[in-house]
Amino acid sequence: MLLRTSFPSTAFSLSTARIPTAIVDNVNKFPFPSSSVSFLSQKRITDGFVMSVSESESNNDPISPVTTGIAFEPFKEVKEELQLLSDLPQQSLARQMFTDVSEAAVNEQINVEYNVSYVYHALYAYFDRDNVALKGFAKFFKEASAQKRENAELLMEYQNKRGGRVKLQSIVMPLSEFDHRDKGEALNAMELALSLEKLTNEKLLNLHSVADRNNDVQFAEFVESTFLTEQVETIKKISEIVAQLRRTGKGHGVWHFNQMLLNA
């Protein structure tokens, strides 16, 4: 029978094989010197039993299966990933699980944000005219334009973060005149803004569905936390403005509403 106990640095084995007493006496007269511990193993015969003390070969391996029972081989586990890493300088090293469809969808949303920003900038320029002179509306649309550009930049940063390529597309030329015979310029402009915000929300939901279809949890979370909540709040805010402007009509109430926006 062989009993063996393993420790991090040494292993002991005890054999129950009986050794003749004469041999035991002769062997124990010549014990191994203490320096022999540095050798791979040391054996002595004591009371008719063979005692073996050996250094573990895993002394310098803190994650050896001998000590933990678990084999962790990191170099083998990342071997496939290392083969996927490109050594071409024009290709991204950060890209992982980010599909071409997702990359194209982000670029499309960047274009949506810039187009809406362009329309809002045109509205700002219209209300800032001397013959329109509604500075409150001009201020509102200038801030809205800047917000949309900021959203586009956030999407561009995310594209680079995931290893995609930002590809800016053409922007459609907006209208320059926004007066309406029945609604007036203020209500007409806000109704246009409401429709643009709803369109933006629809595009963001499409972007989120692309993330879901590609099982990209982080991408979906980014769209939700960064854009969707804010978008719903913006739609609610502009809806209230449209409802109020429908009550005031085209007369003196527009000027009062303009002052409210100017002081906001």
Short mmCIF file of C-alpha atoms in Angstrom, two decimals:
data_model
loop_
_atom_site.label_atom_id
_atom_site.label_comp_id
_atom_site.label_asym_id
_atom_site.label_seq_id
_atom_site.Cartn_x
_atom_site.Cartn_y
_atom_site.Cartn_z
CA MET A 1 0.00 0.00 0.00
CA LEU A 2 1.23 3.52 -0.86
CA LEU A 3 0.07 6.65 1.03
CA ARG A 4 0.84 10.01 -0.59
CA THR A 5 0.09 13.58 0.53
CA SER A 6 0.78 16.59 -1.71
CA PHE A 7 1.84 20.03 -0.45
CA PRO A 8 2.75 23.14 -2.45
CA SER A 9 6.51 22.54 -2.18
CA THR A 10 7.09 18.92 -1.17
CA ALA A 11 5.49 15.52 -1.48
CA PHE A 12 5.73 12.70 1.09
CA SER A 13 5.19 9.03 0.35
CA LEU A 14 5.07 6.20 2.85
CA SER A 15 5.47 2.63 1.72
CA THR A 16 4.38 -0.15 4.08
CA ALA A 17 6.76 -2.67 2.55
CA ARG A 18 8.65 -4.28 5.46
CA ILE A 19 12.47 -4.17 5.22
CA PRO A 20 14.67 -6.70 7.06
CA THR A 21 16.06 -5.31 10.32
CA ALA A 22 19.68 -5.92 9.32
CA ILE A 23 19.33 -3.76 6.24
CA VAL A 24 17.60 -1.06 8.25
CA ASP A 25 20.46 -0.86 10.72
CA ASN A 26 23.09 -0.69 8.02
CA VAL A 27 21.31 2.00 6.03
CA ASN A 28 20.56 4.24 9.00
CA LYS A 29 24.23 4.32 9.92
CA PHE A 30 24.74 6.50 6.86
CA PRO A 31 22.01 9.15 6.85
CA PHE A 32 21.85 11.63 4.03
CA PRO A 33 23.46 14.99 4.78
CA SER A 34 21.18 18.01 5.14
CA SER A 35 22.54 19.43 1.90
CA SER A 36 20.96 16.59 0.00
CA VAL A 37 17.57 18.31 0.38
CA SER A 38 18.44 20.33 -2.70
CA PHE A 39 18.47 17.14 -4.72
CA LEU A 40 15.29 15.95 -6.41
CA SER A 41 14.50 13.39 -3.71
CA GLN A 42 15.71 11.97 -0.40
CA LYS A 43 14.97 8.54 1.05
CA ARG A 44 15.58 6.96 4.46
CA ILE A 45 14.63 3.65 5.92
CA THR A 46 13.06 4.03 9.37
CA ASP A 47 11.74 1.23 11.52
CA GLY A 48 11.44 -1.07 8.57
CA PHE A 49 9.55 1.43 6.38
CA VAL A 50 10.76 3.41 3.37
CA MET A 51 10.25 7.20 3.83
CA SER A 52 10.56 9.33 0.69
CA VAL A 53 10.63 13.15 0.62
CA SER A 54 10.76 14.82 -2.79
CA GLU A 55 10.53 18.41 -4.00
CA SER A 56 7.49 19.17 -6.10
CA GLU A 57 8.28 20.00 -9.70
CA SER A 58 5.70 22.74 -9.45
CA ASN A 59 7.67 24.83 -6.93
CA ASN A 60 7.88 27.68 -9.40
CA ASP A 61 4.40 27.21 -10.85
CA PRO A 62 1.75 28.78 -8.57
CA ILE A 63 -1.13 27.64 -10.80
CA SER A 64 0.00 24.06 -11.35
CA PRO A 65 -2.67 21.33 -11.35
CA VAL A 66 -0.60 19.64 -8.59
CA THR A 67 -1.49 22.41 -6.15
CA THR A 68 -4.93 23.56 -7.40
CA GLY A 69 -6.32 20.70 -9.42
CA ILE A 70 -7.14 23.21 -12.20
CA ALA A 71 -5.10 23.66 -15.36
CA PHE A 72 -5.08 27.28 -16.53
CA GLU A 73 -3.31 27.72 -19.85
CA PRO A 74 -3.84 31.37 -20.90
CA PHE A 75 -1.58 31.26 -23.93
CA LYS A 76 -3.54 28.40 -25.44
CA GLU A 77 -6.87 30.07 -24.66
CA VAL A 78 -5.97 33.32 -26.47
CA LYS A 79 -4.23 31.61 -29.35
CA GLU A 80 -7.20 32.03 -31.68
CA GLU A 81 -7.64 35.68 -30.69
CA LEU A 82 -3.97 36.37 -31.39
CA GLN A 83 -4.41 34.94 -34.86
CA LEU A 84 -7.38 37.27 -35.46
CA LEU A 85 -5.46 40.41 -34.52
CA SER A 86 -4.40 42.19 -37.67
CA ASP A 87 -0.90 43.57 -38.03
CA LEU A 88 -2.08 46.06 -40.66
CA PRO A 89 -1.93 49.65 -39.32
CA GLN A 90 -5.16 50.70 -41.07
CA GLN A 91 -7.28 48.07 -39.32
CA SER A 92 -8.71 48.42 -35.82
CA LEU A 93 -7.27 46.43 -32.92
CA ALA A 94 -10.20 47.24 -30.62
CA ARG A 95 -12.93 45.76 -32.81
CA GLN A 96 -14.69 42.75 -31.30
CA MET A 97 -18.17 41.38 -32.01
CA PHE A 98 -19.07 44.59 -33.89
CA THR A 99 -20.69 43.68 -37.20
CA ASP A 100 -20.57 45.54 -40.49
CA VAL A 101 -24.35 46.02 -40.24
CA SER A 102 -23.97 47.75 -36.87
CA GLU A 103 -21.20 49.95 -38.24
CA ALA A 104 -23.36 51.03 -41.18
CA ALA A 105 -26.34 51.70 -38.89
CA VAL A 106 -24.26 54.00 -36.67
CA ASN A 107 -23.07 55.96 -39.70
CA GLU A 108 -26.67 56.30 -40.88
CA GLN A 109 -27.75 57.66 -37.49
CA ILE A 110 -24.88 60.15 -37.57
CA ASN A 111 -26.28 61.42 -40.85
CA VAL A 112 -29.79 61.66 -39.36
CA GLU A 113 -28.53 63.77 -36.45
CA TYR A 114 -26.58 66.10 -38.72
CA ASN A 115 -29.53 66.57 -41.09
CA VAL A 116 -31.88 67.48 -38.25
CA SER A 117 -29.23 69.82 -36.84
CA TYR A 118 -28.98 71.48 -40.26
CA VAL A 119 -32.74 72.10 -40.37
CA TYR A 120 -32.69 73.55 -36.84
CA HIS A 121 -29.83 75.83 -37.82
CA ALA A 122 -31.89 77.08 -40.76
CA LEU A 123 -34.79 77.75 -38.36
CA TYR A 124 -32.43 79.66 -36.07
CA ALA A 125 -31.33 81.83 -38.98
CA TYR A 126 -34.95 82.45 -40.02
CA PHE A 127 -36.18 83.62 -36.60
CA ASP A 128 -33.06 85.76 -36.17
CA ARG A 129 -33.96 87.90 -39.20
CA ASP A 130 -34.72 91.56 -38.57
CA ASN A 131 -38.18 91.29 -40.18
CA VAL A 132 -39.09 88.23 -38.05
CA ALA A 133 -37.26 89.17 -34.84
CA LEU A 134 -38.43 86.34 -32.62
CA LYS A 135 -35.23 85.95 -30.61
CA GLY A 136 -36.69 83.41 -28.23
CA PHE A 137 -37.48 80.99 -31.06
CA ALA A 138 -34.05 81.70 -32.56
CA LYS A 139 -32.42 80.79 -29.25
CA PHE A 140 -34.52 77.60 -28.95
CA PHE A 141 -33.57 76.31 -32.40
CA LYS A 142 -29.91 77.28 -32.04
CA GLU A 143 -29.68 75.19 -28.87
CA ALA A 144 -31.59 72.34 -30.54
CA SER A 145 -29.16 72.40 -33.48
CA ALA A 146 -26.17 72.23 -31.13
CA GLN A 147 -27.75 69.30 -29.26
CA LYS A 148 -28.15 67.31 -32.46
CA ARG A 149 -24.54 67.97 -33.45
CA GLU A 150 -23.46 66.79 -30.03
CA ASN A 151 -25.46 63.59 -30.53
CA ALA A 152 -23.72 63.06 -33.87
CA GLU A 153 -20.34 63.49 -32.20
CA LEU A 154 -21.27 60.97 -29.48
CA LEU A 155 -22.10 58.46 -32.19
CA MET A 156 -18.81 59.19 -33.95
CA GLU A 157 -16.90 58.61 -30.71
CA TYR A 158 -18.76 55.35 -30.18
CA GLN A 159 -18.00 54.21 -33.71
CA ASN A 160 -14.30 54.74 -33.10
CA LYS A 161 -14.50 53.08 -29.69
CA ARG A 162 -15.91 49.88 -31.20
CA GLY A 163 -13.39 49.83 -34.02
CA GLY A 164 -15.71 51.01 -36.80
CA ARG A 165 -15.06 53.65 -39.45
CA VAL A 166 -16.91 56.96 -39.45
CA LYS A 167 -18.21 57.75 -42.94
CA LEU A 168 -20.00 61.08 -43.18
CA GLN A 169 -22.70 61.27 -45.82
CA SER A 170 -24.29 64.14 -47.73
CA ILE A 171 -26.62 66.52 -45.91
CA VAL A 172 -29.86 67.65 -47.56
CA MET A 173 -30.29 71.38 -48.03
CA PRO A 174 -33.08 72.60 -45.69
CA LEU A 175 -35.82 75.12 -46.38
CA SER A 176 -35.12 78.79 -45.78
CA GLU A 177 -38.73 80.05 -45.47
CA PHE A 178 -41.00 78.80 -42.72
CA ASP A 179 -43.97 81.17 -42.70
CA HIS A 180 -47.38 79.54 -43.13
CA ARG A 181 -50.51 81.37 -44.26
CA ASP A 182 -52.81 79.70 -41.74
CA LYS A 183 -50.50 78.59 -38.89
CA GLY A 184 -47.93 81.35 -38.88
CA GLU A 185 -44.18 80.82 -38.61
CA ALA A 186 -43.98 79.90 -34.91
CA LEU A 187 -46.53 77.08 -34.91
CA ASN A 188 -45.37 75.83 -38.31
CA ALA A 189 -41.75 75.67 -37.12
CA MET A 190 -42.63 73.82 -33.91
CA GLU A 191 -44.81 71.30 -35.71
CA LEU A 192 -41.91 70.69 -38.09
CA ALA A 193 -39.59 70.23 -35.10
CA LEU A 194 -42.02 67.74 -33.51
CA SER A 195 -42.15 65.67 -36.69
CA LEU A 196 -38.33 65.69 -36.90
CA GLU A 197 -37.98 64.54 -33.29
CA LYS A 198 -40.42 61.68 -33.88
CA LEU A 199 -38.49 60.72 -37.01
CA THR A 200 -35.24 60.77 -35.00
CA ASN A 201 -36.83 58.56 -32.34
CA GLU A 202 -37.94 56.10 -35.01
CA LYS A 203 -34.41 55.96 -36.42
CA LEU A 204 -32.98 55.38 -32.93
CA LEU A 205 -35.40 52.51 -32.37
CA ASN A 206 -34.23 51.00 -35.66
CA LEU A 207 -30.63 51.40 -34.47
CA HIS A 208 -31.54 49.60 -31.24
CA SER A 209 -33.16 46.76 -33.19
CA VAL A 210 -29.95 46.34 -35.20
CA ALA A 211 -28.06 45.91 -31.93
CA ASP A 212 -30.61 43.32 -30.75
CA ARG A 213 -30.49 41.33 -33.98
CA ASN A 214 -26.71 41.15 -33.76
CA ASN A 215 -26.75 40.17 -30.05
CA ASP A 216 -24.68 43.26 -29.21
CA VAL A 217 -25.79 43.95 -25.63
CA GLN A 218 -23.36 46.82 -25.06
CA PHE A 219 -24.46 48.56 -28.28
CA ALA A 220 -28.12 48.28 -27.27
CA GLU A 221 -27.36 49.64 -23.80
CA PHE A 222 -25.49 52.59 -25.32
CA VAL A 223 -28.47 53.57 -27.49
CA GLU A 224 -30.90 53.22 -24.59
CA SER A 225 -28.93 55.14 -21.97
CA THR A 226 -27.54 57.88 -24.22
CA PHE A 227 -30.39 58.70 -26.61
CA LEU A 228 -33.78 57.05 -26.14
CA THR A 229 -34.70 58.50 -22.74
CA GLU A 230 -33.68 62.00 -23.79
CA GLN A 231 -35.54 61.64 -27.07
CA VAL A 232 -38.84 60.79 -25.38
CA GLU A 233 -38.47 63.82 -23.09
CA THR A 234 -37.77 66.09 -26.06
CA ILE A 235 -40.89 64.88 -27.88
CA LYS A 236 -42.99 65.57 -24.80
CA LYS A 237 -41.54 69.09 -24.43
CA ILE A 238 -42.15 70.12 -28.05
CA SER A 239 -45.63 68.57 -28.01
CA GLU A 240 -46.57 70.90 -25.15
CA ILE A 241 -45.19 73.89 -27.05
CA VAL A 242 -47.27 72.97 -30.12
CA ALA A 243 -50.40 72.62 -27.98
CA GLN A 244 -49.87 76.04 -26.43
CA LEU A 245 -49.14 77.76 -29.76
CA ARG A 246 -52.34 76.32 -31.23
CA ARG A 247 -54.23 78.17 -28.50
CA THR A 248 -52.42 81.48 -28.92
CA GLY A 249 -52.84 81.63 -32.69
CA LYS A 250 -50.78 84.01 -34.83
CA GLY A 251 -51.41 87.18 -32.87
CA HIS A 252 -49.96 88.84 -29.83
CA GLY A 253 -49.67 85.54 -27.95
CA VAL A 254 -46.73 84.49 -30.14
CA TRP A 255 -44.73 87.47 -28.94
CA HIS A 256 -45.41 86.54 -25.29
CA PHE A 257 -44.43 82.93 -25.99
CA ASN A 258 -41.27 84.21 -27.66
CA GLN A 259 -40.39 86.14 -24.49
CA MET A 260 -40.89 83.01 -22.41
CA LEU A 261 -38.44 81.06 -24.61
CA LEU A 262 -35.98 83.95 -24.51
CA ASN A 263 -35.93 83.95 -20.71
CA ALA A 264 -35.85 80.17 -20.34
#
